[in-house]
Short mmCIF file of C-alpha atoms (C1' of nucleotides) in Angstrom, two decimals:
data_model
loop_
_atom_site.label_atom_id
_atom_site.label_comp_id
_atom_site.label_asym_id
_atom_site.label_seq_id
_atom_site.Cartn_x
_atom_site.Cartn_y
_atom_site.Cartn_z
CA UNK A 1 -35.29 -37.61 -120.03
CA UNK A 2 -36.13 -35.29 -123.54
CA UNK A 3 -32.09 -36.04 -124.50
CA UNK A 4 -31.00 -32.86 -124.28
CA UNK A 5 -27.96 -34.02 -126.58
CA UNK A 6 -24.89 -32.51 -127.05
CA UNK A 7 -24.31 -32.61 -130.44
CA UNK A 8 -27.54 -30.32 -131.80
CA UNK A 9 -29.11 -30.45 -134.88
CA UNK A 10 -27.22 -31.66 -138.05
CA UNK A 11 -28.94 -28.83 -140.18
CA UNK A 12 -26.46 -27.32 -142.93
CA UNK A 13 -25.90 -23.77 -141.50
CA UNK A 14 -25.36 -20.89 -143.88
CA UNK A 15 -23.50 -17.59 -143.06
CA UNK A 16 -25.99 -14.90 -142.44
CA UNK A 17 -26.47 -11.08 -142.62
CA UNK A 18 -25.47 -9.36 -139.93
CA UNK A 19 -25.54 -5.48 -139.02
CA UNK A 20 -23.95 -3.77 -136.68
CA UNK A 21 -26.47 -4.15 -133.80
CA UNK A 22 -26.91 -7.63 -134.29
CA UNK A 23 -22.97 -8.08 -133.77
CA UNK A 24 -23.05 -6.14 -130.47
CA UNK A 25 -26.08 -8.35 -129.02
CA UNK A 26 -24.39 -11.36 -129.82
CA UNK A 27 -20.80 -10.25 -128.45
CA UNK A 28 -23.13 -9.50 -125.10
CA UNK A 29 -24.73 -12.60 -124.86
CA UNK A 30 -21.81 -14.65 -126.13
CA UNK A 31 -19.81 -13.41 -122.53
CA UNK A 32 -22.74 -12.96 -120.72
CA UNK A 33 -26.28 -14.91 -120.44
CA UNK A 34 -28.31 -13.62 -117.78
CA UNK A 35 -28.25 -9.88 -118.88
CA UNK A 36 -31.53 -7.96 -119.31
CA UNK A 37 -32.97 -7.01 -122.15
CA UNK A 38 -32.86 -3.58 -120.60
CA UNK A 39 -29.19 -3.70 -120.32
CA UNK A 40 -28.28 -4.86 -123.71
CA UNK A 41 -31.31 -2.17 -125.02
CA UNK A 42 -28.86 0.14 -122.98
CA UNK A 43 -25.44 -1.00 -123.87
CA UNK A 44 -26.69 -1.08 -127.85
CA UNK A 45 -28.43 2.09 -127.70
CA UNK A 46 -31.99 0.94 -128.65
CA UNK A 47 -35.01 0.30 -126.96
CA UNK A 48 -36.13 -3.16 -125.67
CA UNK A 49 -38.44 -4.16 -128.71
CA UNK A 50 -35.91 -3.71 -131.29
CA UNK A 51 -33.41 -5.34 -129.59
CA UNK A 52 -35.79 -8.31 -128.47
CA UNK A 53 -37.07 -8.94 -131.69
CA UNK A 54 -33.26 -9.18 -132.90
CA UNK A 55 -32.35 -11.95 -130.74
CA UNK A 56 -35.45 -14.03 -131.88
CA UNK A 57 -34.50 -13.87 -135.26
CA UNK A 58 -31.17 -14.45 -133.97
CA UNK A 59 -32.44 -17.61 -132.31
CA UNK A 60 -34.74 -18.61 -135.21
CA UNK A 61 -31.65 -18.44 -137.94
CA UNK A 62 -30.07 -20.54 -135.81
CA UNK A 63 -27.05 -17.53 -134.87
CA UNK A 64 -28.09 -18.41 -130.87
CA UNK A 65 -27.71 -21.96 -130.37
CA UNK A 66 -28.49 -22.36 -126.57
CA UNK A 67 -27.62 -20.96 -123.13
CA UNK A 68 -25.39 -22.86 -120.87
CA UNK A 69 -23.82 -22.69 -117.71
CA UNK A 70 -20.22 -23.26 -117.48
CA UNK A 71 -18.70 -24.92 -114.49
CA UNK A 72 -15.27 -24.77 -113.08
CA UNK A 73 -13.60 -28.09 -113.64
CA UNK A 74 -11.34 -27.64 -110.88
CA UNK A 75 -13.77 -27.27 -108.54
CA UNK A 76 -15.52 -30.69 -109.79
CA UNK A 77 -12.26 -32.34 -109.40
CA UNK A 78 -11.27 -32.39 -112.72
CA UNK A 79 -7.38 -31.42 -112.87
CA UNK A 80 -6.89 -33.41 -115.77
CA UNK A 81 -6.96 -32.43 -119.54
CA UNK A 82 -5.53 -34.16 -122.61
CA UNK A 83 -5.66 -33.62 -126.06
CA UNK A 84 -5.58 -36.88 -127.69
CA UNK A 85 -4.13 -37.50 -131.18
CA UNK A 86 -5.44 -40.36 -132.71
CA UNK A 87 -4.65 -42.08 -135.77
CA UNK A 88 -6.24 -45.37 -137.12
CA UNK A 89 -5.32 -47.85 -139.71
CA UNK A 90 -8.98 -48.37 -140.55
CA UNK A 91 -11.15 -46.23 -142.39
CA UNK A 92 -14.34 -48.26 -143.40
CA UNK A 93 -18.08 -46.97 -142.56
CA UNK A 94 -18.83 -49.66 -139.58
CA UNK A 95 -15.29 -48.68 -137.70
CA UNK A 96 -15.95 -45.02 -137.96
CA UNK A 97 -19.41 -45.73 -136.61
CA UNK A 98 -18.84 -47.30 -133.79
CA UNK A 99 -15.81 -44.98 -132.77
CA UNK A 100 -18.52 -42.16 -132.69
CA UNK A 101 -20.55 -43.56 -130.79
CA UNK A 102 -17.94 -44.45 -128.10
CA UNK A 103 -17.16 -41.00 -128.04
CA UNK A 104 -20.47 -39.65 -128.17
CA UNK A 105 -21.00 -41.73 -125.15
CA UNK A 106 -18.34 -40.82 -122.75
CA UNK A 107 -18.94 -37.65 -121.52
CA UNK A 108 -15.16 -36.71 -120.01
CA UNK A 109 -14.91 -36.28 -124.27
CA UNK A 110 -15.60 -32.91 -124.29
CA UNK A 111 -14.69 -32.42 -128.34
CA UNK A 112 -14.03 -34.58 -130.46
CA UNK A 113 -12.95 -33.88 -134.48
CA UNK A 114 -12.24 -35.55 -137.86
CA UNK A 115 -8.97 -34.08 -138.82
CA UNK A 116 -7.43 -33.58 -142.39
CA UNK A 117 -4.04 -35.26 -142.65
CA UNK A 118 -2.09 -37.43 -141.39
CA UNK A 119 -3.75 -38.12 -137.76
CA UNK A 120 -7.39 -38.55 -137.73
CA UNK A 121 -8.87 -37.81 -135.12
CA UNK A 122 -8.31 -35.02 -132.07
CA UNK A 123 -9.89 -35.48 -128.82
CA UNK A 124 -9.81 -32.89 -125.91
CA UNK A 125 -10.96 -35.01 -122.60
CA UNK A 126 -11.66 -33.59 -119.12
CA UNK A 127 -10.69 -35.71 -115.97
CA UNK A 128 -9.96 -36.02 -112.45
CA UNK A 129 -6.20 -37.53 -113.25
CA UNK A 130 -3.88 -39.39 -114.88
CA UNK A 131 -4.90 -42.38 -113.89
CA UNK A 132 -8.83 -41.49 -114.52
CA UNK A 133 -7.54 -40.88 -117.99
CA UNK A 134 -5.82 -44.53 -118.16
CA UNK A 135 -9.02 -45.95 -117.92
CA UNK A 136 -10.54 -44.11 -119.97
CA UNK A 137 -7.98 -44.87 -122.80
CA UNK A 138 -8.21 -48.48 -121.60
CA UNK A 139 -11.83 -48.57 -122.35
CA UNK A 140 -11.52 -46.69 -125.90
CA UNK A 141 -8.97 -49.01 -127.15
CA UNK A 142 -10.94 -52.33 -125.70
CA UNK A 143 -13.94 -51.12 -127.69
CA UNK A 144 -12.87 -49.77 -131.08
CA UNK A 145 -9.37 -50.77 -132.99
CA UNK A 146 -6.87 -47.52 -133.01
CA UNK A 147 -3.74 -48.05 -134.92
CA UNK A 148 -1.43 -45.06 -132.96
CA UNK A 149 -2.35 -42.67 -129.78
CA UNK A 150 -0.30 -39.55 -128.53
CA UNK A 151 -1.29 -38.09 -125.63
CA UNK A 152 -0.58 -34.27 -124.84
CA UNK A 153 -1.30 -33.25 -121.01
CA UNK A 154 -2.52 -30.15 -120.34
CA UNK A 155 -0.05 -28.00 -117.63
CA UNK A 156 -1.81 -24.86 -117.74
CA UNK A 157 -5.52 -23.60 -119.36
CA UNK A 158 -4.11 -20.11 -120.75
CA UNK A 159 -6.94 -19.18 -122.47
CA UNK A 160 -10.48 -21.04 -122.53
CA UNK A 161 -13.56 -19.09 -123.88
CA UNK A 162 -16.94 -19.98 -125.64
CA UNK A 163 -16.93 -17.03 -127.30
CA UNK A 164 -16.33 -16.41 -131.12
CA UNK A 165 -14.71 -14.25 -132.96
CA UNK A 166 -18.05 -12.17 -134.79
CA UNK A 167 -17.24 -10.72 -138.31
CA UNK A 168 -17.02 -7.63 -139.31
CA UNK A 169 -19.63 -6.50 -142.15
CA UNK A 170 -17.24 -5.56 -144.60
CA UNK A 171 -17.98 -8.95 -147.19
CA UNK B 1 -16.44 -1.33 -120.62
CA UNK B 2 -16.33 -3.72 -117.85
CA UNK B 3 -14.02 -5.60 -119.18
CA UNK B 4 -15.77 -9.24 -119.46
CA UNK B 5 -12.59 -11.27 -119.70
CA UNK B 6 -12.95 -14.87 -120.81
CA UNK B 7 -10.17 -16.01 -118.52
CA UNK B 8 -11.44 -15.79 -115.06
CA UNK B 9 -10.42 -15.25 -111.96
CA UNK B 10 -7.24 -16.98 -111.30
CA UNK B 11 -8.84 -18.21 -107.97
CA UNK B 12 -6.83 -21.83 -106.49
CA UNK B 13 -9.97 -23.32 -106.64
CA UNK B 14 -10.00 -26.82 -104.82
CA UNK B 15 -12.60 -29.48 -105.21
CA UNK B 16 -16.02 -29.14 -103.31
CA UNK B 17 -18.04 -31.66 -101.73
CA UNK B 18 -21.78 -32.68 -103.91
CA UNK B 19 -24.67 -34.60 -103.49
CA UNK B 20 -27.04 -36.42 -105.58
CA UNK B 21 -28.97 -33.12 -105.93
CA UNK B 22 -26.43 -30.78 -106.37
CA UNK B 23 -25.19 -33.10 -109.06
CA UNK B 24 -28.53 -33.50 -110.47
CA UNK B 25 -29.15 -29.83 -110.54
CA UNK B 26 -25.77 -28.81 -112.09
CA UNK B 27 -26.15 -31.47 -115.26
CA UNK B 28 -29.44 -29.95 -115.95
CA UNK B 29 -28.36 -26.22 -115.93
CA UNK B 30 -24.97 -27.30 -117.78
CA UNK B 31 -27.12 -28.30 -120.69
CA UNK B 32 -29.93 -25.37 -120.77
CA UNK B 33 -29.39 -22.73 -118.78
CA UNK B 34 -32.96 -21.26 -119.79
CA UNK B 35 -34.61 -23.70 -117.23
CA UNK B 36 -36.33 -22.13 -114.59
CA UNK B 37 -36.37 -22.78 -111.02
CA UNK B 38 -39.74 -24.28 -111.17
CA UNK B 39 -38.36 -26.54 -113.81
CA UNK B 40 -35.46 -27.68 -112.31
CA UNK B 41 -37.22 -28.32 -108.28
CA UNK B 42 -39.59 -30.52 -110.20
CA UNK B 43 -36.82 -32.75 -111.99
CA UNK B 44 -35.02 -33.01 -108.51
CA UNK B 45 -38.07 -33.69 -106.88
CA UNK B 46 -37.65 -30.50 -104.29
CA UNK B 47 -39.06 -27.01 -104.23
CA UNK B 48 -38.05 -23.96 -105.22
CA UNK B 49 -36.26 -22.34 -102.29
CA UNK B 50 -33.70 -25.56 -101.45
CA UNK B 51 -33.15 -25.43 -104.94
CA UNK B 52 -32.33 -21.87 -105.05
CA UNK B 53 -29.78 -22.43 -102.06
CA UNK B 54 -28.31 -24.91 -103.74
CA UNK B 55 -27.96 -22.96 -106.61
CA UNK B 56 -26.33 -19.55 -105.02
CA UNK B 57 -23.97 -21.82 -102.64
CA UNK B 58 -22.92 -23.33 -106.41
CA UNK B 59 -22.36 -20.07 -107.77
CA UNK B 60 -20.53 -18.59 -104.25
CA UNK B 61 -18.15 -21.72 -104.24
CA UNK B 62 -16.86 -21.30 -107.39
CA UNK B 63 -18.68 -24.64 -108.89
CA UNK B 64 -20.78 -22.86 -111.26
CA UNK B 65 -18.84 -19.89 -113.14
CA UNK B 66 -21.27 -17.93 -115.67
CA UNK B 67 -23.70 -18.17 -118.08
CA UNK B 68 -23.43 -17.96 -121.71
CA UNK B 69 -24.70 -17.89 -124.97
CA UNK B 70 -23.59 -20.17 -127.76
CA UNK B 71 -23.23 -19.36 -130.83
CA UNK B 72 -23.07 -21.34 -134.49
CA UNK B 73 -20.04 -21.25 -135.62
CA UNK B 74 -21.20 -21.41 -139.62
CA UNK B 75 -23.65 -19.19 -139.13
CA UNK B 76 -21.73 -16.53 -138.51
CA UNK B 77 -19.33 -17.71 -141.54
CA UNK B 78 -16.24 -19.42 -139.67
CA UNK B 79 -15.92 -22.80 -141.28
CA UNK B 80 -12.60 -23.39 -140.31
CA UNK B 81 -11.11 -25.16 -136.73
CA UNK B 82 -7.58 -25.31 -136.40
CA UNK B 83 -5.66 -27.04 -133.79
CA UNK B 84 -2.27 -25.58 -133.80
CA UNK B 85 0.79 -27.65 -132.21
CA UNK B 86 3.66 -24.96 -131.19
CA UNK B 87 7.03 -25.83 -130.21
CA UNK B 88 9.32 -22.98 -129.21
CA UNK B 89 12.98 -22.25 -128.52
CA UNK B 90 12.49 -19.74 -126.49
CA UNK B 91 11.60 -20.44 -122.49
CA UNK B 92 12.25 -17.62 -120.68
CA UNK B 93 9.39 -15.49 -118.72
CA UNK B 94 9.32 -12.41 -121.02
CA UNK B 95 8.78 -14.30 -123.77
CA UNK B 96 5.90 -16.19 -122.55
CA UNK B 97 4.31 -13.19 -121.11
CA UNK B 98 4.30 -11.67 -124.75
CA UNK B 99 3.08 -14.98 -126.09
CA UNK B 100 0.26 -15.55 -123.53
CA UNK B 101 -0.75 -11.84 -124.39
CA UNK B 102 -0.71 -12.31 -128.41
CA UNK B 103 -2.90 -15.04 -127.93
CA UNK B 104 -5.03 -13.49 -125.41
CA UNK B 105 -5.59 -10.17 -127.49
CA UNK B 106 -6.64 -12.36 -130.65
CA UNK B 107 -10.61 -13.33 -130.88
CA UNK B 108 -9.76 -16.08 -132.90
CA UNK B 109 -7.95 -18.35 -130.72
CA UNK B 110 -10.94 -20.15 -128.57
CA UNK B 111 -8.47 -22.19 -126.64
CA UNK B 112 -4.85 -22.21 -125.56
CA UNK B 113 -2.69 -24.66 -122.99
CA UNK B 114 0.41 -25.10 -122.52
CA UNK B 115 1.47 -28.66 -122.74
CA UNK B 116 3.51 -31.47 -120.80
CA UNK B 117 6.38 -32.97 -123.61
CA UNK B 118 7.57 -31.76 -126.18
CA UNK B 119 5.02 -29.84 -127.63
CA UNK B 120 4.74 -26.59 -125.76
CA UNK B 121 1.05 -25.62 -126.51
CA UNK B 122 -1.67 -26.51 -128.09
CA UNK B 123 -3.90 -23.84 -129.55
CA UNK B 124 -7.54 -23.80 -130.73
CA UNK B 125 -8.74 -21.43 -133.69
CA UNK B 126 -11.86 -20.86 -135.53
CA UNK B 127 -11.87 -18.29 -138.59
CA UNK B 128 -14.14 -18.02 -142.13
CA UNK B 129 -11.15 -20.37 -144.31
CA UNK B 130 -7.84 -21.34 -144.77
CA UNK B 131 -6.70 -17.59 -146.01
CA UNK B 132 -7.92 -16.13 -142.83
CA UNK B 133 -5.89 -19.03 -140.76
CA UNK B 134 -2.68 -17.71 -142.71
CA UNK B 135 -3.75 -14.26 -141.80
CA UNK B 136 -3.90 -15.62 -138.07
CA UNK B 137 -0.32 -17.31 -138.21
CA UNK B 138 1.53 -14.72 -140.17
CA UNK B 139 0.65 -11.91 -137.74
CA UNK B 140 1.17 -14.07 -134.95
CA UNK B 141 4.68 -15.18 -135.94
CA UNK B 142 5.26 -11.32 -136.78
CA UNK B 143 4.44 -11.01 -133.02
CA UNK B 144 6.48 -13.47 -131.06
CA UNK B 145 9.25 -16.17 -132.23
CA UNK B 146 8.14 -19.50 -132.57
CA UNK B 147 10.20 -22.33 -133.65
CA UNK B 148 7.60 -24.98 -135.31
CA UNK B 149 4.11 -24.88 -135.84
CA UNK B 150 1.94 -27.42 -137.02
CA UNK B 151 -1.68 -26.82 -137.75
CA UNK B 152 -4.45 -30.03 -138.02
CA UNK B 153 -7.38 -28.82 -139.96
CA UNK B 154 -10.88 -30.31 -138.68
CA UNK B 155 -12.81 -31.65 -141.48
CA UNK B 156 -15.83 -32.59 -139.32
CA UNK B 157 -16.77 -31.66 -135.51
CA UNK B 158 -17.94 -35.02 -134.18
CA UNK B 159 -18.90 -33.98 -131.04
CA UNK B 160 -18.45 -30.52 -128.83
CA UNK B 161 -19.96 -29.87 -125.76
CA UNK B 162 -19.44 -27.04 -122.82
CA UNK B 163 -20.78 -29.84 -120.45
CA UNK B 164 -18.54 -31.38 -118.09
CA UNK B 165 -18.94 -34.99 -116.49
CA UNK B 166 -19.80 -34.52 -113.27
CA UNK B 167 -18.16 -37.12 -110.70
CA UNK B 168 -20.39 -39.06 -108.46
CA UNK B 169 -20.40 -39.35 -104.77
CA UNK B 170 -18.10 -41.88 -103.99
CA UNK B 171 -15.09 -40.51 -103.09
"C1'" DT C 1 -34.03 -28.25 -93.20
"C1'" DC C 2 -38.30 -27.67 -96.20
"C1'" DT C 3 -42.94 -25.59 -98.04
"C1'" DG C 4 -45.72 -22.11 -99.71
"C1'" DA C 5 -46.78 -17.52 -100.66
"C1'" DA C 6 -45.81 -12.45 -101.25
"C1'" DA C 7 -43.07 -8.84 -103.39
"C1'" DT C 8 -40.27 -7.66 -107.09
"C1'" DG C 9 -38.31 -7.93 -111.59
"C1'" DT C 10 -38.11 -9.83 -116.47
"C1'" DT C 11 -39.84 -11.49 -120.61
"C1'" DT C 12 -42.89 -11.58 -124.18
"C1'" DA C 13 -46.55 -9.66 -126.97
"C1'" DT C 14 -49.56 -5.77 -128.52
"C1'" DG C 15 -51.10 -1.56 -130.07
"C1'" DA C 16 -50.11 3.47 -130.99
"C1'" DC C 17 -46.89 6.65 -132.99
"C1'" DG D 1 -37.72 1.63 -135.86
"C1'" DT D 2 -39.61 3.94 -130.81
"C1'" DC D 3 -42.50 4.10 -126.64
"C1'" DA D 4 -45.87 2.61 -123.26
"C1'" DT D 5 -48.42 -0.88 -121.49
"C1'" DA D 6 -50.02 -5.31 -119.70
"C1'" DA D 7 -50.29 -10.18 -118.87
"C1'" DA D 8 -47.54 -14.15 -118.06
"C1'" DC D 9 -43.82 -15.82 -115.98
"C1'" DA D 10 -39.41 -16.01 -113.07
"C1'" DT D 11 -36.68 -14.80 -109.30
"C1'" DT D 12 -35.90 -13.58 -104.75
"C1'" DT D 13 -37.10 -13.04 -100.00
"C1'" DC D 14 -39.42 -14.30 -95.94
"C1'" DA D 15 -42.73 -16.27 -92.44
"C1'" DG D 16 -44.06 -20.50 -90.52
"C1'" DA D 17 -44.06 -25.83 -90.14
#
DNA sequence: TCTGAAATGTTTATGAC
DNA sequence: GTCATAAACATTTCAGA
């Protein structure tokens, strides 16, 4: 398979200009993928060239990653969710390596970050239960050294959304 | 508007059953939605119609939920994740309400759950910098009482992905 | 069930204003 | 920037194996 990784392109994004139509076509597209061009050319108030040649340039500065579908975890059996706190006593190149890589690798990591502070590292994993998670965990720990692990299950998704928060222009 | 809420239908929604091609067909479209029908009936080794089916009975049972657009998050200037730990005093049902809407109502927060233990919830928040993180937290404890709040700032995204690991047949 | 094809709609690109 | 147009491509439906 072409990889379609997860983790895209490690190019060094910088803020760009946006105007007022650009902000609407993204806040669109952000909740919704499949609409026409004719409806967002509609719900902007321009015609479809405009607007198409906005989202290209959208796409080619890199604004417009990619275009997913998002699945219901619940209906794929996955009940679970933790947030995982991790903190390690190591901190040399070769550990932090190979801890990437075994989260880069397990795909019930759905993010991982490199946290200032006192714990290191945050994970947010998806899966079917506790005892799915267990295993997981069990495997982590077998393959990379972590010093300290606190585990916060999830009771209730209030709020879940790819969406960000666009900027105003005033800057 | 419409109204295109980023919390979805609070529909019970229980597991379903998948095969080999279902499965197959929902990792593809979880990491590129663009892929067209042709496209995908040729990776499953099917046509187009049985892939169509598939594809509709997905959507009707719940399994697949929408289609979005994703977006880079310092391209549009917010180079700062927070994950906020809140602990509260307060438990009773008016007070959660309020909460649950303050978060709701605020563009910023990209994730909130509330938590087994004794951290209540666990927020996730992307703005431009630290400033506008303050901005965040002072108008959101002007809003509702909260008791403790920690924030963890995220010095590097390691991984983040929208795709979920899809569980295989044997069960 | 599937395959293959027809009808319909969308995207993408151009050229004129 | 708009509008109209057209070819390429995708989606959706449907007849027939």
């Amino acid at each position: 398979m072409a990889e379609p990784d997860t983790h895209t392109a490690p190019i060094e994004q910088t803020a760009v200009r946006l105007d007022e139509v650009d902000r609407k076509i993204l806040s669109l597209l952000q909740e919704d993928a499949t609409l026409s061009l004719d409806q967002i050319a509609e719900q902007v108030g321009a015609s479809k060239t405009p607007v198409w040649n906005r989202i290209r340039k959208l796409r080619e500065a890199g604004v417009i990653r990619r275009q997913v579908t998002i699945l219901d975890p619940d209906a794929l059996g996955l009940e679970a969710c933790f947030f995982v706190l991790i903190r390690t006593s190591e901190h040399d190149k070769d550990w932090a390596a190979r801890f990437l890589r075994a989260l880069r690798e397990r795909p019930e990591v759905i993010e991982a970050h490199r946290l200032a502070g006192d714990i290191d590292y945050i994970l947010k994993v998806q899966v079917k239960n506790a005892r799915a998670y267990d295993r997981f965990y069990q495997s982590l720990i077998s393959e990379v050294k972590i010093h300290n692990v606190t585990a916060l299950l999830s009771m209730e998704e209030i709020k879940a959304t790819t969406a960000l928060p666009i900027p105003d222009g005033t800057r």
